[in-house]
Amino acid sequence: MSRYRLRMNLQLFAGEKTESATPKKRSDSRKKGQVAKSAEIPGSLILLGCICCLIMLGPFMQEQILAMFGDTLLHRLNMNVTEQNVVALFSNYSIQMLIFLAPIFIFVMIIAFGANYVQIGWLFTLEPLSPKLSKLNPLTGAKGIFGVRSIVEFLKSSAKLTAIGIVVYLVLWSEKDRFLALAHMPVEGIFAFVADLTIRLGLFVAVLLFILAIPDYIYQKYEYEKKLRMSKQDIKDEHKNSEGDPLIKGKIKERQRRMALMRMMQEVPNADVIITNPTHFAVALKYDGTKMDAPTIVAKGQDYLALRIREIAKQNDVMIMENKPLARALYEKTEVGDSVPADLFQAVAEVLAYVYRLKGRR
C-alpha cells in the first residue's frame, strides 16, 4: 500500500507544472499570438499623445476649423443646392477635415506601434483571428466569466474608475471659484477656460492611467509565465517529439553500427596484410597502386573485434604480421577508410614490401 501511494505521489509530482517553459514552447506560444502585454499601456500613451498633439497643433487646428465653418456661413448659405454642388462641397470639407486630423491619426499609429513593439517586439500572426468552435462552448464561457482573471479585471477596472473619479473631482473642485465666475465672462473666455480645463484633465488622467498600467503589465507577465509552465513529463515529451525517442534512436544507432561492422568485416578478405599487437589490436591494410595514392585502412578492431579480424584473415589466407608499435599507432591515428599517415609511410612500406616478397610480387 505504501509503495502504491509513493508511486501515485511521484506521478502527481511529475504532472505538476513547476518548470519554466522551454524555448520551443515559448516560440510556439508566440506564433499563436500568446504574448505578455498590457492593453492599458498603449491606451494611456495614446491618450497622452493625443493631448500633447492638441497642445502643439492647437492653433493650426483652430484655424482650419474656423476657416471651414466660416466658409459655410459666409459663402454657402445662398448656394444653389444641386447634386454636383453638394458632392463638391462635401468633398472639399472631407479633404479639409482629413488635413487637420491626419497628424493625430499618424501620431496615434506611431504611439500604438511603438508601445506594442516595446512590450512584445515584432509579431505578425493571424492565429488569434482564426475561428474556433471551442469559443462557443457555454461552459468555457462561464469559466471565463467567473474565473480568477475576470475578478482581477473587475478589480482593475474598479480601481481605475475610482482613481480617475478622484482626480477629476479634485481638479474640478480646485476650479470651483472660476466656475462661479463663468456667468460674467465673455464667450471667448468661457471657451478658453473649458479648453484649458479639458487639457489639464486629459493630462492628469493619461499620466494616472500610465502609472496604473505598469502593475498591470507586471501582472500580465506573471500570468503569462504561469500559463507557460511545464511539468517534467511535458519537457520529456517535447524532447521526444523534437529529437526522437532516445530508445528508438539508440536502436537505430546500434543497427547502423552493426551494418558498418559487417561491411568492415567483408573487406578483411581483400586486405593485403593484418598488422597485430598481437592480441589487443588488429589493423587491416590494402594497397592498389592503380587506384590509391597510399595504403588504406580497410578494417580495424580492439580485443574481441581484433580477434575476429584475425580469424577471418586466417580463413581467407590473409597474411598476419605482429608489429606492436605500428599496430597501436595505426589504430589510434586512423579510421576505417583513411590513408596511412605520412609519418607511418616508411614502416608500412617495409611491411608491405616484406609481404609482397613472400607472395612473390614486386
Short mmCIF file of C-alpha atoms in Angstrom, two decimals:
data_model
loop_
_atom_site.label_atom_id
_atom_site.label_comp_id
_atom_site.label_asym_id
_atom_site.label_seq_id
_atom_site.Cartn_x
_atom_site.Cartn_y
_atom_site.Cartn_z
CA MET A 1 0.00 0.00 0.00
CA SER A 2 2.85 2.37 0.84
CA ARG A 3 4.52 1.63 -2.49
CA TYR A 4 1.28 2.40 -4.32
CA ARG A 5 0.97 5.74 -2.52
CA LEU A 6 4.58 6.55 -3.25
CA ARG A 7 4.07 5.79 -6.92
CA MET A 8 0.93 7.97 -7.04
CA ASN A 9 2.74 10.83 -5.33
CA LEU A 10 5.59 10.60 -7.83
CA GLN A 11 3.12 10.66 -10.72
CA LEU A 12 1.36 13.71 -9.27
CA PHE A 13 4.69 15.46 -8.75
CA ALA A 14 5.76 14.68 -12.32
CA GLY A 15 2.46 16.15 -13.58
CA GLU A 16 2.79 19.44 -11.67
CA LYS A 17 3.75 22.40 -13.83
CA THR A 18 6.78 23.57 -11.88
CA GLU A 19 9.33 24.02 -14.67
CA SER A 20 9.97 27.12 -16.75
CA ALA A 21 8.88 26.97 -20.36
CA THR A 22 11.37 25.74 -22.93
CA PRO A 23 12.38 27.96 -25.88
CA LYS A 24 10.27 25.79 -28.20
CA LYS A 25 7.18 26.24 -26.00
CA ARG A 26 7.74 30.00 -25.97
CA SER A 27 8.20 30.09 -29.73
CA ASP A 28 5.03 28.06 -30.35
CA SER A 29 3.06 30.30 -27.98
CA ARG A 30 4.35 33.41 -29.71
CA LYS A 31 3.35 32.06 -33.12
CA LYS A 32 -0.19 31.66 -31.77
CA GLY A 33 -0.23 35.31 -30.67
CA GLN A 34 0.01 34.44 -26.97
CA VAL A 35 2.37 37.03 -25.50
CA ALA A 36 2.67 39.00 -22.28
CA LYS A 37 1.37 42.51 -22.86
CA SER A 38 -0.89 45.08 -21.24
CA ALA A 39 -3.54 46.86 -23.29
CA GLU A 40 -3.50 49.67 -20.72
CA ILE A 41 -0.04 50.91 -21.70
CA PRO A 42 -0.88 51.69 -25.37
CA GLY A 43 -4.24 53.16 -24.33
CA SER A 44 -2.74 55.54 -21.80
CA LEU A 45 0.10 56.56 -24.13
CA ILE A 46 -2.34 57.17 -26.99
CA LEU A 47 -4.44 59.44 -24.77
CA LEU A 48 -1.33 61.26 -23.60
CA GLY A 49 -0.08 61.59 -27.18
CA CYS A 50 -3.41 62.97 -28.41
CA ILE A 51 -3.42 65.61 -25.66
CA CYS A 52 0.15 66.61 -26.50
CA CYS A 53 -0.73 66.72 -30.20
CA LEU A 54 -3.68 69.00 -29.46
CA ILE A 55 -1.43 71.29 -27.43
CA MET A 56 1.18 71.52 -30.19
CA LEU A 57 -1.24 71.76 -33.14
CA GLY A 58 -3.98 73.69 -31.36
CA PRO A 59 -3.55 76.97 -33.29
CA PHE A 60 -3.35 75.16 -36.64
CA MET A 61 -6.47 73.09 -35.94
CA GLN A 62 -8.35 76.14 -34.68
CA GLU A 63 -7.51 77.98 -37.88
CA GLN A 64 -8.67 75.07 -40.04
CA ILE A 65 -11.96 74.63 -38.14
CA LEU A 66 -12.76 78.37 -38.21
CA ALA A 67 -11.96 78.52 -41.92
CA MET A 68 -14.23 75.57 -42.67
CA PHE A 69 -17.20 76.81 -40.66
CA GLY A 70 -16.60 80.40 -41.74
CA ASP A 71 -16.72 79.36 -45.37
CA THR A 72 -20.07 77.66 -44.75
CA LEU A 73 -21.62 80.67 -43.01
CA LEU A 74 -20.18 83.32 -45.33
CA HIS A 75 -20.33 81.75 -48.77
CA ARG A 76 -22.56 78.68 -48.78
CA LEU A 77 -25.85 79.90 -47.32
CA ASN A 78 -27.12 81.22 -50.66
CA MET A 79 -25.68 78.38 -52.72
CA ASN A 80 -27.94 76.52 -55.13
CA VAL A 81 -28.49 73.03 -53.78
CA THR A 82 -27.75 70.61 -56.60
CA GLU A 83 -26.24 67.19 -56.70
CA GLN A 84 -22.96 68.45 -58.18
CA ASN A 85 -22.67 71.34 -55.68
CA VAL A 86 -23.36 69.12 -52.66
CA VAL A 87 -20.85 66.47 -53.79
CA ALA A 88 -18.18 69.10 -54.41
CA LEU A 89 -18.93 70.77 -51.04
CA PHE A 90 -18.64 67.56 -49.04
CA SER A 91 -15.52 66.52 -50.94
CA ASN A 92 -13.90 69.84 -50.09
CA TYR A 93 -14.87 69.61 -46.41
CA SER A 94 -13.72 65.99 -46.22
CA ILE A 95 -10.29 66.95 -47.52
CA GLN A 96 -10.03 69.82 -45.02
CA MET A 97 -11.06 67.56 -42.12
CA LEU A 98 -8.54 64.96 -43.24
CA ILE A 99 -5.81 67.61 -43.32
CA PHE A 100 -6.22 68.70 -39.69
CA LEU A 101 -6.98 65.20 -38.38
CA ALA A 102 -4.16 63.43 -40.25
CA PRO A 103 -1.41 64.47 -37.75
CA ILE A 104 -3.42 62.99 -34.88
CA PHE A 105 -4.04 59.73 -36.77
CA ILE A 106 -0.36 59.40 -37.66
CA PHE A 107 0.71 60.23 -34.11
CA VAL A 108 -1.70 57.65 -32.66
CA MET A 109 -0.49 54.91 -35.05
CA ILE A 110 3.17 55.59 -34.20
CA ILE A 111 2.49 55.51 -30.46
CA ALA A 112 0.38 52.33 -30.68
CA PHE A 113 3.02 50.54 -32.74
CA GLY A 114 5.87 51.71 -30.51
CA ALA A 115 4.10 50.75 -27.26
CA ASN A 116 3.34 47.24 -28.52
CA TYR A 117 6.81 46.82 -30.02
CA VAL A 118 8.48 47.71 -26.71
CA GLN A 119 6.34 45.09 -24.93
CA ILE A 120 6.45 42.15 -27.34
CA GLY A 121 8.75 43.09 -30.22
CA TRP A 122 7.83 42.45 -33.86
CA LEU A 123 4.95 39.98 -34.15
CA PHE A 124 2.51 39.40 -37.00
CA THR A 125 0.16 36.44 -36.83
CA LEU A 126 -3.42 35.72 -37.86
CA GLU A 127 -3.80 32.81 -35.44
CA PRO A 128 -5.93 34.74 -32.88
CA LEU A 129 -8.40 35.64 -35.67
CA SER A 130 -8.95 32.05 -36.78
CA PRO A 131 -12.44 30.72 -35.82
CA LYS A 132 -12.53 28.14 -33.04
CA LEU A 133 -15.61 26.14 -32.06
CA SER A 134 -14.31 25.87 -28.50
CA LYS A 135 -15.03 29.58 -28.04
CA LEU A 136 -18.75 28.84 -28.49
CA ASN A 137 -18.77 26.37 -25.61
CA PRO A 138 -21.01 27.84 -22.84
CA LEU A 139 -19.09 26.01 -20.12
CA THR A 140 -15.84 27.60 -21.24
CA GLY A 141 -17.54 30.99 -21.34
CA ALA A 142 -18.93 30.50 -17.83
CA LYS A 143 -15.47 29.63 -16.53
CA GLY A 144 -14.14 32.80 -18.13
CA ILE A 145 -16.86 34.94 -16.54
CA PHE A 146 -16.44 33.58 -13.03
CA GLY A 147 -12.73 32.83 -13.18
CA VAL A 148 -9.89 34.46 -11.31
CA ARG A 149 -8.91 36.51 -14.34
CA SER A 150 -12.39 38.07 -14.55
CA ILE A 151 -12.23 39.00 -10.88
CA VAL A 152 -8.83 40.61 -11.38
CA GLU A 153 -10.10 42.53 -14.42
CA PHE A 154 -13.13 43.74 -12.43
CA LEU A 155 -10.94 44.92 -9.56
CA LYS A 156 -8.58 46.60 -12.01
CA SER A 157 -11.43 48.45 -13.75
CA SER A 158 -12.93 49.47 -10.39
CA ALA A 159 -9.58 50.83 -9.18
CA LYS A 160 -9.08 52.68 -12.46
CA LEU A 161 -12.53 54.30 -12.35
CA THR A 162 -12.10 55.22 -8.70
CA ALA A 163 -8.71 56.82 -9.30
CA ILE A 164 -9.97 58.75 -12.35
CA GLY A 165 -13.03 59.90 -10.42
CA ILE A 166 -10.87 61.20 -7.58
CA VAL A 167 -8.57 63.07 -9.98
CA VAL A 168 -11.49 64.66 -11.87
CA TYR A 169 -13.15 65.65 -8.60
CA LEU A 170 -10.00 67.25 -7.24
CA VAL A 171 -9.33 69.19 -10.45
CA LEU A 172 -12.92 70.42 -10.74
CA TRP A 173 -13.08 71.30 -7.04
CA SER A 174 -9.92 73.38 -7.37
CA GLU A 175 -11.65 75.44 -10.09
CA LYS A 176 -14.95 75.99 -8.25
CA ASP A 177 -14.39 79.74 -7.95
CA ARG A 178 -13.81 80.11 -11.69
CA PHE A 179 -16.93 78.06 -12.39
CA LEU A 180 -18.98 80.60 -10.43
CA ALA A 181 -17.40 83.43 -12.42
CA LEU A 182 -18.26 81.95 -15.83
CA ALA A 183 -21.58 83.85 -15.89
CA HIS A 184 -19.69 87.14 -16.07
CA MET A 185 -17.13 86.05 -18.67
CA PRO A 186 -17.38 86.54 -22.44
CA VAL A 187 -17.87 83.58 -24.76
CA GLU A 188 -14.19 83.54 -25.77
CA GLY A 189 -13.14 83.37 -22.14
CA ILE A 190 -15.54 80.51 -21.44
CA PHE A 191 -14.19 78.52 -24.37
CA ALA A 192 -10.62 79.22 -23.31
CA PHE A 193 -11.38 78.10 -19.74
CA VAL A 194 -13.11 74.90 -20.90
CA ALA A 195 -10.27 74.10 -23.30
CA ASP A 196 -7.62 74.66 -20.61
CA LEU A 197 -9.57 72.55 -18.10
CA THR A 198 -10.06 69.75 -20.64
CA ILE A 199 -6.35 69.68 -21.47
CA ARG A 200 -5.38 69.51 -17.81
CA LEU A 201 -7.88 66.77 -17.08
CA GLY A 202 -6.66 64.80 -20.09
CA LEU A 203 -3.03 65.08 -18.99
CA PHE A 204 -3.75 64.05 -15.42
CA VAL A 205 -5.92 61.12 -16.47
CA ALA A 206 -3.39 59.93 -19.10
CA VAL A 207 -0.48 60.02 -16.62
CA LEU A 208 -2.60 58.26 -14.00
CA LEU A 209 -3.60 55.52 -16.46
CA PHE A 210 0.03 55.00 -17.44
CA ILE A 211 1.05 54.65 -13.78
CA LEU A 212 -1.74 52.11 -13.24
CA ALA A 213 -0.72 50.27 -16.42
CA ILE A 214 2.74 49.41 -15.04
CA PRO A 215 1.49 46.99 -12.34
CA ASP A 216 -0.99 45.61 -14.88
CA TYR A 217 1.89 44.77 -17.23
CA ILE A 218 3.76 43.08 -14.36
CA TYR A 219 0.65 41.04 -13.58
CA GLN A 220 0.18 40.09 -17.25
CA LYS A 221 3.82 38.98 -17.37
CA TYR A 222 3.32 36.85 -14.26
CA GLU A 223 0.14 35.25 -15.65
CA TYR A 224 1.85 34.56 -18.97
CA GLU A 225 4.81 32.84 -17.32
CA LYS A 226 2.45 30.87 -15.08
CA LYS A 227 0.44 29.73 -18.09
CA LEU A 228 3.58 28.61 -19.93
CA ARG A 229 4.91 26.49 -17.09
CA MET A 230 5.57 22.86 -17.93
CA SER A 231 5.77 19.65 -15.99
CA LYS A 232 8.79 17.38 -16.13
CA GLN A 233 6.76 14.97 -18.24
CA ASP A 234 5.88 17.76 -20.70
CA ILE A 235 9.57 18.52 -21.14
CA LYS A 236 10.36 14.85 -21.73
CA ASP A 237 7.53 14.55 -24.28
CA GLU A 238 8.70 17.68 -26.08
CA HIS A 239 12.24 16.33 -26.20
CA LYS A 240 10.96 13.06 -27.65
CA ASN A 241 8.85 14.81 -30.27
CA SER A 242 11.60 17.20 -31.34
CA GLU A 243 14.61 14.89 -31.28
CA GLY A 244 13.02 11.45 -31.32
CA ASP A 245 12.64 8.78 -28.66
CA PRO A 246 16.08 8.01 -27.13
CA LEU A 247 15.30 4.28 -27.16
CA ILE A 248 14.46 4.34 -30.86
CA LYS A 249 17.48 6.50 -31.65
CA GLY A 250 19.66 4.09 -29.69
CA LYS A 251 18.31 1.12 -31.62
CA ILE A 252 18.87 2.91 -34.93
CA LYS A 253 22.46 3.75 -33.97
CA GLU A 254 23.06 0.18 -32.85
CA ARG A 255 21.76 -1.16 -36.16
CA GLN A 256 23.88 1.32 -38.11
CA ARG A 257 26.93 0.29 -36.08
CA ARG A 258 26.28 -3.38 -36.80
CA MET A 259 25.84 -2.73 -40.53
CA ALA A 260 29.10 -0.73 -40.60
CA LEU A 261 30.81 -3.54 -38.73
CA MET A 262 29.52 -6.10 -41.22
CA ARG A 263 30.75 -4.03 -44.16
CA MET A 264 34.14 -3.67 -42.49
CA MET A 265 34.43 -7.43 -41.91
CA GLN A 266 33.57 -8.06 -45.55
CA GLU A 267 36.67 -6.05 -46.53
CA VAL A 268 39.07 -8.12 -44.39
CA PRO A 269 39.46 -10.94 -47.02
CA ASN A 270 40.52 -8.29 -49.58
CA ALA A 271 43.30 -6.90 -47.35
CA ASP A 272 46.98 -7.37 -48.14
CA VAL A 273 48.14 -7.72 -44.54
CA ILE A 274 46.82 -7.66 -40.97
CA ILE A 275 49.10 -5.87 -38.51
CA THR A 276 48.52 -7.01 -34.91
CA ASN A 277 49.57 -6.14 -31.36
CA PRO A 278 49.23 -9.31 -31.27
CA THR A 279 46.15 -9.70 -29.05
CA HIS A 280 44.78 -6.23 -28.33
CA PHE A 281 44.82 -4.51 -31.75
CA ALA A 282 44.40 -5.58 -35.38
CA VAL A 283 44.57 -3.29 -38.43
CA ALA A 284 43.89 -4.49 -41.99
CA LEU A 285 45.76 -2.69 -44.81
CA LYS A 286 45.14 -2.75 -48.53
CA TYR A 287 47.11 -1.10 -51.32
CA ASP A 288 46.37 -0.87 -55.04
CA GLY A 289 48.85 1.29 -56.92
CA THR A 290 46.42 1.89 -59.81
CA LYS A 291 43.66 3.31 -57.55
CA MET A 292 45.32 4.53 -54.35
CA ASP A 293 47.96 7.11 -53.57
CA ALA A 294 48.77 5.41 -50.27
CA PRO A 295 47.80 2.22 -48.39
CA THR A 296 44.29 2.37 -46.92
CA ILE A 297 42.85 1.09 -43.65
CA VAL A 298 40.02 -1.30 -44.59
CA ALA A 299 39.33 -2.65 -41.08
CA LYS A 300 40.50 -2.23 -37.51
CA GLY A 301 39.48 -3.51 -34.11
CA GLN A 302 40.39 -3.96 -30.49
CA ASP A 303 40.18 -7.00 -28.20
CA TYR A 304 37.27 -9.20 -29.37
CA LEU A 305 36.95 -7.37 -32.69
CA ALA A 306 40.70 -7.76 -33.25
CA LEU A 307 40.36 -11.50 -32.61
CA ARG A 308 37.52 -11.70 -35.10
CA ILE A 309 39.58 -9.89 -37.75
CA ARG A 310 42.44 -12.34 -37.26
CA GLU A 311 40.06 -15.31 -37.55
CA ILE A 312 38.62 -14.02 -40.84
CA ALA A 313 42.14 -13.34 -42.12
CA LYS A 314 43.24 -16.91 -41.34
CA GLN A 315 40.17 -18.32 -43.07
CA ASN A 316 40.99 -16.33 -46.24
CA ASP A 317 44.81 -16.78 -46.16
CA VAL A 318 45.49 -13.10 -45.47
CA MET A 319 48.96 -12.65 -44.01
CA ILE A 320 49.12 -11.58 -40.34
CA MET A 321 52.19 -9.77 -39.06
CA GLU A 322 52.95 -8.79 -35.49
CA ASN A 323 54.21 -5.24 -35.01
CA LYS A 324 53.09 -3.83 -31.68
CA PRO A 325 54.07 -0.13 -32.05
CA LEU A 326 52.84 0.08 -35.65
CA ALA A 327 49.54 -1.63 -34.86
CA ARG A 328 48.87 0.71 -31.91
CA ALA A 329 49.87 3.82 -33.90
CA LEU A 330 47.63 2.91 -36.86
CA TYR A 331 44.72 2.11 -34.56
CA GLU A 332 44.97 5.43 -32.68
CA LYS A 333 45.72 7.76 -35.64
CA THR A 334 43.41 6.44 -38.35
CA GLU A 335 39.83 5.46 -39.02
CA VAL A 336 38.42 2.91 -41.45
CA GLY A 337 38.74 4.31 -44.97
CA ASP A 338 41.65 6.64 -44.12
CA SER A 339 45.03 6.54 -45.83
CA VAL A 340 48.14 5.78 -43.84
CA PRO A 341 49.60 8.96 -42.21
CA ALA A 342 52.79 10.33 -43.71
CA ASP A 343 54.83 9.67 -40.56
CA LEU A 344 53.98 5.95 -40.82
CA PHE A 345 54.72 5.56 -44.57
CA GLN A 346 58.19 4.07 -44.02
CA ALA A 347 57.09 1.44 -41.52
CA VAL A 348 54.03 0.43 -43.59
CA ALA A 349 56.13 0.30 -46.79
CA GLU A 350 58.58 -2.09 -45.17
CA VAL A 351 55.74 -4.35 -44.02
CA LEU A 352 54.10 -4.36 -47.46
CA ALA A 353 57.45 -4.97 -49.18
CA TYR A 354 58.04 -7.97 -46.95
CA VAL A 355 54.53 -9.29 -47.65
CA TYR A 356 54.95 -8.87 -51.40
CA ARG A 357 58.28 -10.70 -51.30
CA LEU A 358 56.65 -13.58 -49.51
CA LYS A 359 53.85 -13.64 -52.08
CA GLY A 360 56.30 -13.33 -54.95
CA ARG A 361 55.03 -9.92 -56.02
CA ARG A 362 57.03 -6.87 -56.96
#
